[in-house]
Short mmCIF file of C-alpha atoms and ligand atoms in Angstrom, two decimals:
data_model
loop_
_atom_site.label_atom_id
_atom_site.label_comp_id
_atom_site.label_asym_id
_atom_site.label_seq_id
_atom_site.Cartn_x
_atom_site.Cartn_y
_atom_site.Cartn_z
CA MET A 286 -65.13 -31.32 1.18
CA THR A 287 -61.65 -32.70 1.85
CA ARG A 288 -60.73 -33.28 5.44
CA SER A 289 -58.76 -30.44 6.94
CA ARG A 290 -55.21 -31.23 7.99
CA PRO A 291 -53.37 -29.72 10.91
CA ALA A 292 -52.12 -26.31 9.92
CA ARG A 293 -48.83 -26.56 11.78
CA SER A 294 -45.80 -28.00 10.06
CA THR A 295 -45.50 -31.01 12.34
CA PRO A 296 -43.07 -33.63 11.13
CA THR A 297 -44.62 -36.49 9.20
CA ASP A 298 -41.99 -39.16 9.76
CA PHE A 299 -41.98 -40.73 13.21
CA ARG A 300 -39.40 -43.50 12.83
CA ALA A 301 -37.05 -41.83 15.28
CA GLN A 302 -39.79 -41.67 17.91
CA ILE A 303 -40.50 -45.38 17.39
CA GLN A 304 -36.82 -46.14 18.04
CA ARG A 305 -36.85 -43.99 21.17
CA ARG A 306 -39.91 -45.81 22.52
CA LYS A 307 -38.23 -49.16 21.83
CA ARG A 308 -35.21 -48.05 23.79
CA LEU A 309 -37.28 -46.83 26.72
CA LEU A 310 -39.21 -50.12 26.66
CA ARG A 311 -35.93 -51.98 27.06
CA GLU A 312 -35.00 -49.74 29.97
CA ILE A 313 -38.21 -50.30 31.93
CA GLY A 314 -37.90 -54.10 31.68
CA ASP A 315 -41.20 -55.60 32.91
CA GLY A 316 -42.44 -52.29 34.27
CA VAL A 317 -45.08 -49.94 32.94
CA ALA A 318 -44.60 -46.26 32.10
CA PHE A 319 -47.21 -43.50 31.90
CA ILE A 320 -46.08 -40.31 30.14
CA PRO A 321 -48.67 -37.52 29.91
CA THR A 322 -48.33 -34.49 27.70
CA ALA A 323 -48.73 -30.96 29.08
CA PRO A 324 -52.18 -29.61 29.95
CA GLU A 325 -53.60 -26.57 28.20
CA ARG A 326 -53.26 -23.52 30.42
CA LEU A 327 -55.74 -20.70 30.83
CA ARG A 328 -54.37 -17.22 30.20
CA ASN A 329 -57.50 -15.43 31.33
CA ALA A 330 -61.25 -15.97 31.05
CA ASP A 331 -61.63 -18.63 28.34
CA THR A 332 -58.40 -17.80 26.50
CA HIS A 333 -55.44 -20.16 26.63
CA PHE A 334 -51.71 -19.62 26.40
CA PRO A 335 -50.35 -20.90 23.08
CA TYR A 336 -50.20 -24.65 23.57
CA ARG A 337 -46.79 -26.28 24.11
CA PHE A 338 -46.63 -30.07 24.50
CA ASP A 339 -44.53 -31.71 27.20
CA SER A 340 -40.95 -32.21 25.99
CA HIS A 341 -40.60 -35.80 27.25
CA PHE A 342 -43.91 -36.83 25.70
CA TRP A 343 -43.00 -35.08 22.44
CA TYR A 344 -39.61 -36.77 22.34
CA LEU A 345 -41.29 -40.18 22.43
CA THR A 346 -44.29 -39.47 20.18
CA GLY A 347 -44.13 -36.29 18.10
CA PHE A 348 -47.84 -36.07 18.91
CA PRO A 349 -48.91 -32.40 19.08
CA GLU A 350 -52.33 -32.45 20.76
CA PRO A 351 -53.11 -31.83 24.43
CA GLU A 352 -55.02 -34.44 26.48
CA ALA A 353 -52.80 -37.33 25.53
CA VAL A 354 -50.91 -39.97 27.50
CA LEU A 355 -48.36 -42.46 26.21
CA VAL A 356 -48.25 -45.81 27.99
CA LEU A 357 -45.39 -48.26 27.55
CA VAL A 358 -46.05 -51.75 28.82
CA GLY A 359 -42.76 -53.57 29.27
CA GLY A 360 -42.04 -57.22 28.47
CA LYS A 361 -41.47 -59.14 25.30
CA PRO A 362 -42.37 -57.68 22.90
CA GLY A 363 -43.89 -54.86 24.96
CA ARG A 364 -46.75 -52.58 23.94
CA THR A 365 -46.89 -48.91 23.09
CA ILE A 366 -50.28 -47.31 23.64
CA LEU A 367 -51.44 -43.78 22.95
CA PHE A 368 -54.50 -42.34 24.64
CA CYS A 369 -55.71 -39.21 22.85
CA ARG A 370 -58.76 -37.09 22.13
CA GLU A 371 -61.47 -38.58 19.99
CA LYS A 372 -62.48 -36.98 16.75
CA ASP A 373 -65.19 -34.42 17.44
CA LEU A 374 -66.69 -32.51 14.54
CA GLU A 375 -68.12 -29.78 16.74
CA ARG A 376 -64.76 -29.13 18.46
CA GLU A 377 -62.90 -29.42 15.17
CA ILE A 378 -65.11 -26.69 13.67
CA TRP A 379 -64.11 -24.36 16.51
CA ASP A 380 -60.55 -25.40 17.38
CA GLY A 381 -59.15 -27.35 14.46
CA TYR A 382 -58.21 -30.81 13.36
CA ARG A 383 -57.86 -33.72 15.78
CA PHE A 384 -56.16 -36.94 14.77
CA GLY A 385 -58.34 -39.29 16.79
CA PRO A 386 -57.06 -42.70 17.94
CA LYS A 387 -57.43 -44.51 14.62
CA GLU A 388 -55.35 -42.12 12.55
CA ALA A 389 -52.94 -41.44 15.42
CA GLN A 390 -52.13 -45.15 15.68
CA LYS A 391 -51.20 -45.38 12.01
CA LEU A 392 -49.36 -42.10 11.64
CA PHE A 393 -47.43 -42.08 14.90
CA GLY A 394 -46.64 -45.79 14.79
CA VAL A 395 -47.97 -46.84 18.20
CA ASP A 396 -49.22 -50.42 18.65
CA GLU A 397 -52.59 -49.33 20.01
CA ALA A 398 -54.51 -46.09 20.47
CA TYR A 399 -57.65 -45.37 22.48
CA PRO A 400 -59.78 -42.37 23.44
CA ILE A 401 -58.32 -40.54 26.43
CA SER A 402 -61.68 -41.03 28.15
CA LYS A 403 -60.86 -44.76 28.37
CA LEU A 404 -57.60 -44.32 30.28
CA ASP A 405 -59.09 -44.36 33.79
CA SER A 406 -60.92 -47.61 33.14
CA MET A 407 -57.93 -49.31 31.46
CA ALA A 408 -55.09 -48.08 33.67
CA ALA A 409 -55.52 -50.60 36.49
CA ASP A 410 -55.24 -53.46 33.99
CA LEU A 411 -52.06 -51.92 32.59
CA MET A 412 -50.58 -51.37 36.04
CA GLY A 413 -51.53 -54.71 37.60
CA ASN A 414 -48.86 -57.41 38.01
CA ARG A 415 -46.07 -54.94 37.28
CA GLU A 416 -43.26 -54.61 39.81
CA GLN A 417 -42.41 -51.10 38.85
CA ALA A 418 -44.42 -48.17 37.51
CA TRP A 419 -42.77 -45.14 35.95
CA TYR A 420 -44.22 -41.67 35.49
CA PRO A 421 -43.12 -38.04 35.89
CA LEU A 422 -43.47 -37.86 39.68
CA GLY A 423 -44.79 -34.57 40.99
CA LEU A 424 -44.96 -32.89 37.59
CA HIS A 425 -48.74 -32.50 37.55
CA ALA A 426 -50.64 -32.77 40.83
CA ASP A 427 -53.71 -34.13 39.07
CA PHE A 428 -51.70 -36.84 37.31
CA ASP A 429 -50.13 -37.84 40.65
CA ALA A 430 -53.66 -38.17 42.01
CA ARG A 431 -54.75 -40.29 39.03
CA ILE A 432 -51.79 -42.62 39.47
CA THR A 433 -52.67 -42.98 43.15
CA GLY A 434 -56.27 -43.73 42.21
CA TRP A 435 -55.18 -46.44 39.75
CA LEU A 436 -52.91 -47.95 42.42
CA LYS A 437 -55.89 -48.17 44.77
CA GLN A 438 -57.85 -49.99 42.08
CA VAL A 439 -55.02 -52.46 41.53
CA ARG A 440 -54.64 -53.13 45.26
CA ALA A 441 -58.39 -53.77 45.50
CA ARG A 442 -57.87 -56.70 43.15
CA VAL A 443 -55.42 -58.51 45.42
CA ARG A 444 -57.84 -61.37 46.14
CA GLN A 445 -58.15 -61.96 42.41
CA GLY A 446 -54.40 -62.70 42.44
CA VAL A 447 -53.34 -59.30 41.08
CA THR A 448 -50.19 -57.71 42.49
CA ALA A 449 -49.54 -54.00 42.71
CA PRO A 450 -46.30 -52.25 41.76
CA ALA A 451 -43.84 -52.12 44.65
CA GLY A 452 -42.02 -49.14 43.25
CA PHE A 453 -42.91 -45.89 41.57
CA ALA A 454 -40.01 -44.13 39.91
CA ASP A 455 -39.57 -41.00 37.87
CA VAL A 456 -39.58 -41.92 34.19
CA ARG A 457 -37.81 -38.63 33.43
CA THR A 458 -34.58 -39.99 34.90
CA LEU A 459 -34.50 -42.50 32.03
CA ILE A 460 -35.67 -40.13 29.30
CA ASP A 461 -33.35 -37.31 30.42
CA GLU A 462 -30.34 -39.52 29.74
CA MET A 463 -31.68 -40.43 26.31
CA ARG A 464 -32.39 -36.80 25.44
CA LEU A 465 -28.89 -35.72 26.42
CA VAL A 466 -27.39 -37.39 23.34
CA LYS A 467 -29.18 -36.19 20.24
CA ASP A 468 -30.01 -38.53 17.35
CA ARG A 469 -29.73 -37.62 13.68
CA THR A 470 -33.34 -36.53 13.40
CA GLU A 471 -32.92 -34.17 16.33
CA LEU A 472 -29.67 -32.74 15.00
CA ARG A 473 -31.28 -31.97 11.65
CA THR A 474 -34.02 -29.99 13.37
CA MET A 475 -31.57 -28.26 15.71
CA GLN A 476 -29.38 -27.20 12.80
CA ARG A 477 -32.41 -25.76 11.03
CA ALA A 478 -33.50 -23.92 14.20
CA ALA A 479 -29.95 -22.57 14.53
CA ASP A 480 -29.98 -21.40 10.90
CA ILE A 481 -33.27 -19.55 11.35
CA SER A 482 -32.03 -17.85 14.51
CA ALA A 483 -28.73 -16.96 12.82
CA GLU A 484 -30.66 -15.24 10.05
CA ALA A 485 -32.83 -13.45 12.61
CA HIS A 486 -29.77 -12.04 14.37
CA ALA A 487 -28.23 -10.92 11.09
CA ARG A 488 -31.50 -9.20 10.18
CA ALA A 489 -31.59 -7.47 13.57
CA MET A 490 -28.05 -6.20 12.99
CA ALA A 491 -28.86 -5.02 9.48
CA THR A 492 -31.95 -3.08 10.52
CA THR A 493 -31.03 -1.56 13.91
CA GLN A 494 -30.84 2.25 13.97
CA PRO A 495 -30.30 4.76 16.78
CA GLY A 496 -33.65 6.08 18.04
CA GLN A 497 -35.49 2.79 17.51
CA LEU A 498 -37.14 1.05 20.41
CA GLU A 499 -35.90 -2.32 21.59
CA TYR A 500 -39.20 -3.95 20.65
CA GLU A 501 -38.84 -2.82 17.05
CA VAL A 502 -35.70 -4.91 16.85
CA GLU A 503 -37.49 -7.77 18.64
CA ALA A 504 -40.13 -7.61 15.90
CA GLU A 505 -37.44 -8.26 13.26
CA LEU A 506 -36.40 -11.41 15.13
CA LEU A 507 -39.97 -12.68 15.43
CA HIS A 508 -40.57 -11.91 11.76
CA THR A 509 -37.69 -14.14 10.73
CA PHE A 510 -38.64 -16.93 13.15
CA ARG A 511 -42.20 -17.17 11.89
CA ARG A 512 -41.54 -16.72 8.22
CA HIS A 513 -39.34 -19.82 8.33
CA GLY A 514 -41.96 -21.84 10.19
CA ALA A 515 -40.50 -21.73 13.68
CA GLN A 516 -43.51 -21.94 15.97
CA ALA A 517 -42.29 -19.60 18.74
CA PRO A 518 -39.28 -18.10 20.44
CA ALA A 519 -37.63 -20.80 22.57
CA TYR A 520 -37.63 -18.35 25.52
CA ALA A 521 -38.45 -14.70 26.10
CA SER A 522 -36.20 -12.68 23.77
CA ILE A 523 -33.76 -10.33 25.48
CA VAL A 524 -33.28 -7.12 23.47
CA ALA A 525 -31.25 -4.95 25.78
CA GLY A 526 -29.73 -1.61 24.83
CA GLY A 527 -27.00 0.11 26.86
CA GLY A 528 -27.14 -0.61 30.59
CA ASN A 529 -30.13 -2.93 30.15
CA ALA A 530 -27.61 -5.50 28.93
CA CYS A 531 -26.31 -5.70 32.50
CA VAL A 532 -29.70 -7.06 33.62
CA LEU A 533 -29.18 -10.72 32.84
CA HIS A 534 -32.85 -11.60 32.35
CA TYR A 535 -34.02 -8.28 30.89
CA VAL A 536 -37.15 -8.91 28.82
CA THR A 537 -39.04 -5.61 29.02
CA ASN A 538 -37.64 -4.60 25.61
CA ASN A 539 -39.27 -1.17 25.54
CA ALA A 540 -36.39 1.33 25.84
CA VAL A 541 -34.96 3.66 23.22
CA LEU A 542 -31.70 2.59 21.55
CA HIS A 543 -29.10 5.31 21.81
CA ASP A 544 -26.32 6.21 19.42
CA GLY A 545 -23.08 5.13 21.07
CA ASP A 546 -24.62 2.27 23.11
CA LEU A 547 -24.27 -1.44 22.59
CA LEU A 548 -27.27 -3.67 22.00
CA LEU A 549 -27.31 -7.20 23.43
CA ILE A 550 -29.76 -9.63 21.86
CA ASP A 551 -30.29 -13.09 23.36
CA ALA A 552 -32.92 -14.77 21.23
CA GLY A 553 -33.55 -18.08 19.53
CA CYS A 554 -36.46 -19.77 17.87
CA GLU A 555 -38.12 -23.04 18.74
CA LEU A 556 -38.63 -25.25 15.70
CA ASP A 557 -40.71 -28.43 15.98
CA GLY A 558 -39.97 -28.46 19.70
CA TYR A 559 -36.23 -27.78 19.51
CA ALA A 560 -34.58 -24.68 20.91
CA SER A 561 -31.81 -22.53 19.56
CA ASP A 562 -30.12 -20.00 21.82
CA ILE A 563 -27.94 -17.25 20.37
CA THR A 564 -26.59 -14.04 21.87
CA ARG A 565 -24.93 -11.30 19.89
CA THR A 566 -23.87 -7.83 21.01
CA PHE A 567 -23.30 -4.99 18.57
CA PRO A 568 -23.16 -1.18 18.49
CA VAL A 569 -26.47 0.56 17.87
CA ASN A 570 -24.79 2.92 15.40
CA GLY A 571 -22.90 0.21 13.55
CA ARG A 572 -19.35 1.07 14.73
CA PHE A 573 -17.66 -0.20 17.91
CA SER A 574 -15.98 2.54 19.97
CA ALA A 575 -12.44 1.88 21.20
CA VAL A 576 -13.50 0.78 24.67
CA GLN A 577 -16.40 -1.30 23.32
CA ARG A 578 -13.94 -2.93 20.95
CA ASP A 579 -11.56 -3.83 23.80
CA CYS A 580 -14.35 -5.36 25.85
CA TYR A 581 -15.84 -7.17 22.87
CA GLU A 582 -12.52 -8.66 21.81
CA LEU A 583 -12.05 -9.94 25.35
CA VAL A 584 -15.40 -11.75 25.45
CA LEU A 585 -14.78 -13.08 21.96
CA ALA A 586 -11.37 -14.44 23.00
CA ALA A 587 -12.96 -16.05 26.07
CA GLN A 588 -15.62 -17.65 23.89
CA ASP A 589 -13.03 -18.86 21.42
CA ALA A 590 -11.02 -20.50 24.21
CA ALA A 591 -14.19 -22.04 25.65
CA ILE A 592 -15.37 -23.43 22.30
CA LYS A 593 -11.95 -25.04 21.80
CA ALA A 594 -12.32 -26.72 25.21
CA VAL A 595 -15.49 -28.49 24.03
CA LYS A 596 -14.45 -31.96 22.93
CA PRO A 597 -15.33 -35.54 23.73
CA GLY A 598 -13.88 -36.70 27.03
CA ALA A 599 -13.48 -33.20 28.47
CA PRO A 600 -15.30 -32.61 31.76
CA PHE A 601 -18.37 -30.36 31.38
CA THR A 602 -16.70 -27.73 33.58
CA ALA A 603 -13.60 -27.40 31.37
CA TYR A 604 -15.03 -24.87 28.97
CA HIS A 605 -16.32 -22.65 31.76
CA GLU A 606 -12.86 -22.69 33.29
CA ALA A 607 -11.26 -21.89 29.94
CA ALA A 608 -13.53 -18.85 29.55
CA LEU A 609 -12.89 -17.73 33.13
CA LYS A 610 -9.12 -17.72 32.68
CA VAL A 611 -9.31 -15.46 29.65
CA LEU A 612 -11.91 -13.17 31.21
CA ALA A 613 -10.07 -12.82 34.52
CA GLN A 614 -6.80 -11.90 32.79
CA GLY A 615 -8.69 -9.49 30.53
CA MET A 616 -10.36 -7.77 33.49
CA ILE A 617 -6.88 -7.21 34.93
CA ASP A 618 -5.52 -5.94 31.61
CA LEU A 619 -8.44 -3.50 31.30
CA LYS A 620 -7.71 -2.38 34.91
CA LEU A 621 -11.16 -3.38 36.07
CA LEU A 622 -9.54 -5.69 38.64
CA LYS A 623 -6.15 -6.03 40.30
CA GLY A 624 -4.08 -9.15 39.62
CA PRO A 625 -2.56 -11.60 39.81
CA VAL A 626 -4.94 -13.75 37.81
CA ALA A 627 -4.57 -16.72 40.17
CA ARG A 628 -5.93 -14.59 43.00
CA VAL A 629 -8.82 -13.23 40.89
CA LEU A 630 -9.79 -16.81 40.02
CA GLU A 631 -9.31 -18.05 43.59
CA THR A 632 -11.38 -15.27 45.20
CA ARG A 633 -13.85 -15.16 42.34
CA ASP A 634 -13.39 -11.41 42.09
CA TYR A 635 -14.34 -11.78 38.44
CA GLN A 636 -17.94 -12.40 39.53
CA ARG A 637 -18.37 -8.66 39.85
CA PHE A 638 -18.36 -8.52 36.04
CA TYR A 639 -19.12 -12.11 35.07
CA MET A 640 -21.60 -13.79 37.38
CA HIS A 641 -23.10 -16.67 35.40
CA ARG A 642 -21.81 -19.97 34.11
CA THR A 643 -20.62 -20.39 30.55
CA GLY A 644 -23.35 -22.65 29.23
CA HIS A 645 -25.92 -25.41 29.53
CA TRP A 646 -27.30 -28.38 27.63
CA LEU A 647 -29.58 -27.43 24.75
CA GLY A 648 -32.35 -29.46 23.11
CA LEU A 649 -36.12 -29.58 23.43
CA ASP A 650 -35.75 -27.30 26.44
CA VAL A 651 -33.50 -24.27 26.20
CA HIS A 652 -31.94 -25.33 29.48
CA ASP A 653 -32.14 -28.94 28.49
CA VAL A 654 -32.38 -32.00 30.67
CA GLY A 655 -29.48 -34.28 31.55
CA SER A 656 -27.33 -34.22 34.65
CA TYR A 657 -24.14 -32.19 34.68
CA SER A 658 -22.33 -34.57 36.98
CA VAL A 659 -21.97 -38.31 37.27
CA ASP A 660 -20.87 -40.00 40.52
CA GLY A 661 -20.12 -36.60 41.99
CA LYS A 662 -17.77 -35.59 39.17
CA PRO A 663 -18.44 -33.32 36.19
CA ARG A 664 -19.88 -35.32 33.31
CA ARG A 665 -17.50 -36.06 30.46
CA LEU A 666 -18.62 -34.62 27.14
CA ALA A 667 -19.66 -37.16 24.50
CA PRO A 668 -20.53 -36.98 20.80
CA GLY A 669 -24.14 -36.00 20.16
CA GLN A 670 -24.46 -33.67 23.14
CA VAL A 671 -25.39 -30.07 22.36
CA LEU A 672 -24.50 -27.20 24.68
CA THR A 673 -24.25 -23.44 24.62
CA VAL A 674 -21.03 -21.45 25.04
CA GLU A 675 -21.91 -18.01 26.35
CA PRO A 676 -19.33 -15.97 28.24
CA GLY A 677 -20.07 -12.35 29.01
CA LEU A 678 -18.90 -9.14 30.64
CA TYR A 679 -21.33 -6.86 32.48
CA ILE A 680 -20.03 -3.57 33.81
CA ARG A 681 -22.44 -1.58 35.95
CA PRO A 682 -21.61 1.97 37.00
CA GLY A 683 -19.48 1.98 40.15
CA LYS A 684 -16.97 4.11 42.01
CA GLU A 685 -13.94 2.01 41.21
CA VAL A 686 -14.88 1.54 37.56
CA PRO A 687 -13.62 4.07 34.98
CA LYS A 688 -16.62 5.85 33.50
CA ALA A 689 -15.79 4.81 29.97
CA PHE A 690 -16.79 1.22 30.87
CA TRP A 691 -20.11 2.04 32.50
CA ASN A 692 -23.14 0.18 31.13
CA ILE A 693 -21.17 -2.00 28.78
CA GLY A 694 -22.87 -5.40 28.76
CA ILE A 695 -21.63 -8.02 26.35
CA ARG A 696 -22.46 -11.68 25.86
CA ILE A 697 -21.60 -13.89 22.91
CA GLU A 698 -23.46 -17.19 22.75
CA ASP A 699 -23.32 -20.05 20.28
CA ASP A 700 -24.82 -23.54 20.16
CA VAL A 701 -22.20 -26.26 19.93
CA LEU A 702 -22.48 -29.94 19.07
CA VAL A 703 -19.89 -32.30 20.53
CA THR A 704 -18.58 -34.48 17.68
CA GLU A 705 -16.33 -37.57 17.52
CA THR A 706 -13.31 -35.40 16.89
CA GLY A 707 -14.18 -32.13 18.60
CA ARG A 708 -17.10 -29.82 18.00
CA ASP A 709 -19.36 -28.28 15.43
CA VAL A 710 -20.75 -24.77 16.00
CA LEU A 711 -24.37 -25.04 14.85
CA THR A 712 -24.82 -21.26 14.95
CA ALA A 713 -21.59 -20.43 13.08
CA ALA A 714 -23.55 -18.55 10.40
CA THR A 715 -24.34 -15.73 12.86
CA PRO A 716 -22.07 -12.70 12.29
CA LYS A 717 -19.65 -12.53 15.22
CA THR A 718 -16.32 -10.85 14.63
CA ILE A 719 -16.15 -7.06 14.79
CA ALA A 720 -15.39 -6.95 11.07
CA GLU A 721 -18.38 -9.18 10.23
CA ILE A 722 -20.77 -7.22 12.43
CA GLU A 723 -19.67 -3.81 11.15
CA SER A 724 -19.92 -5.06 7.59
CA VAL A 725 -23.47 -6.41 8.05
CA MET A 726 -24.50 -3.18 9.77
CA ALA A 727 -23.02 -1.12 6.94
CA GLY A 728 -25.27 -3.04 4.55
CA GLY A 729 -22.62 -5.56 3.48
N1 LIG B 137 -31.35 -17.54 26.83
C1 LIG B 137 -31.18 -18.31 27.98
C2 LIG B 137 -29.79 -18.60 28.21
O1 LIG B 137 -28.93 -18.08 27.52
O2 LIG B 137 -29.44 -19.39 29.03
MN1 MN B 138 -29.28 -17.28 25.55
MN1 MN B 139 -28.06 -19.99 26.91
#
């Protein structure tokens, strides 16, 4: 019998991860870093949630199994060590293939690999005589406790001339900065994730009919994600008809879709760890009404202005401000608010209909890591960063609001890469203009 291989479509080329580990090794100097992956989590009884590795660990290894810890030992040349599960025929019969240290070392390009059961007995040696130890502080209580235990062991060796680390620092602060600027390998995966999600949204538009339930449309999205190999949605899909679109984190997805209502879908797949995040809003019956059209064109204009404000050197806040200006003026023009626009912006009156920010970093996490400010000022955008641009307009029923606007909820969200010269919209293939949407929905 040939040996079974992992069923999932994990990448097979780990050169990028080797480069990332080299860079982190340089950053920790003579220190030592411990980076555990995520634990498996029980759902109920003996059933687990679908396993998702830790994003920082994945970024540095591409190693998909639970019960694994990466150790980087700084210095020249430095060592990269993976602790992982041993091969275990019995467990592999029940749960599937395990790489085991020997194969993991070769395939994932680490210098050394050992059974995870050896970590506790080796950790004190790895930690001793290091000024600084790095790990994800406070992420897992049991890993904090293990680190403390290893520190005790190191300190017990003081009379043998061993010194203990003086400082413990959060390794995520270093990795977050690295993750903020995507490398070529990451961008290839992110573009593919964006393409799959774009197709899923187009399919949702093409198949939606009045009288369907929101979850039937959700099923079309999931169908497209999985048939292209995306492992999961990157976050709980929002499929929100009519007034449900005004609930920002609506995920119940079980209501009937009514003729004459809009449908807001915020959904994106996760492919090989990388998120996509797209929102589209379209009429359930395939044709925008006049008032829906006015509102939609406003959000689209706000998004267009915001996307144009994404460029290297611009402060992160610039594209939110660009969207706000357009939205605030539009709310006045639609008579939802009283002007002048400067006052609406100053008093934040617009928050009645637009209460969230216009986007976030995107990467392994849908709300990706990386600080939004540097030295107390908004971070300047730089090539290789990926962010979302997602203005919206949410009009709940209310006394001062003309009835025609009630329950209109619109958001338009794209994933945007900052380039040397401006930007590249990774999700540009998703139908977006009124003409495009109506054409797709008419079977075009
Ligand atoms: N889907 C999560 C977000 O748009 O931020
Ligand atoms: Mn979204
Ligand atoms: Mn988003």
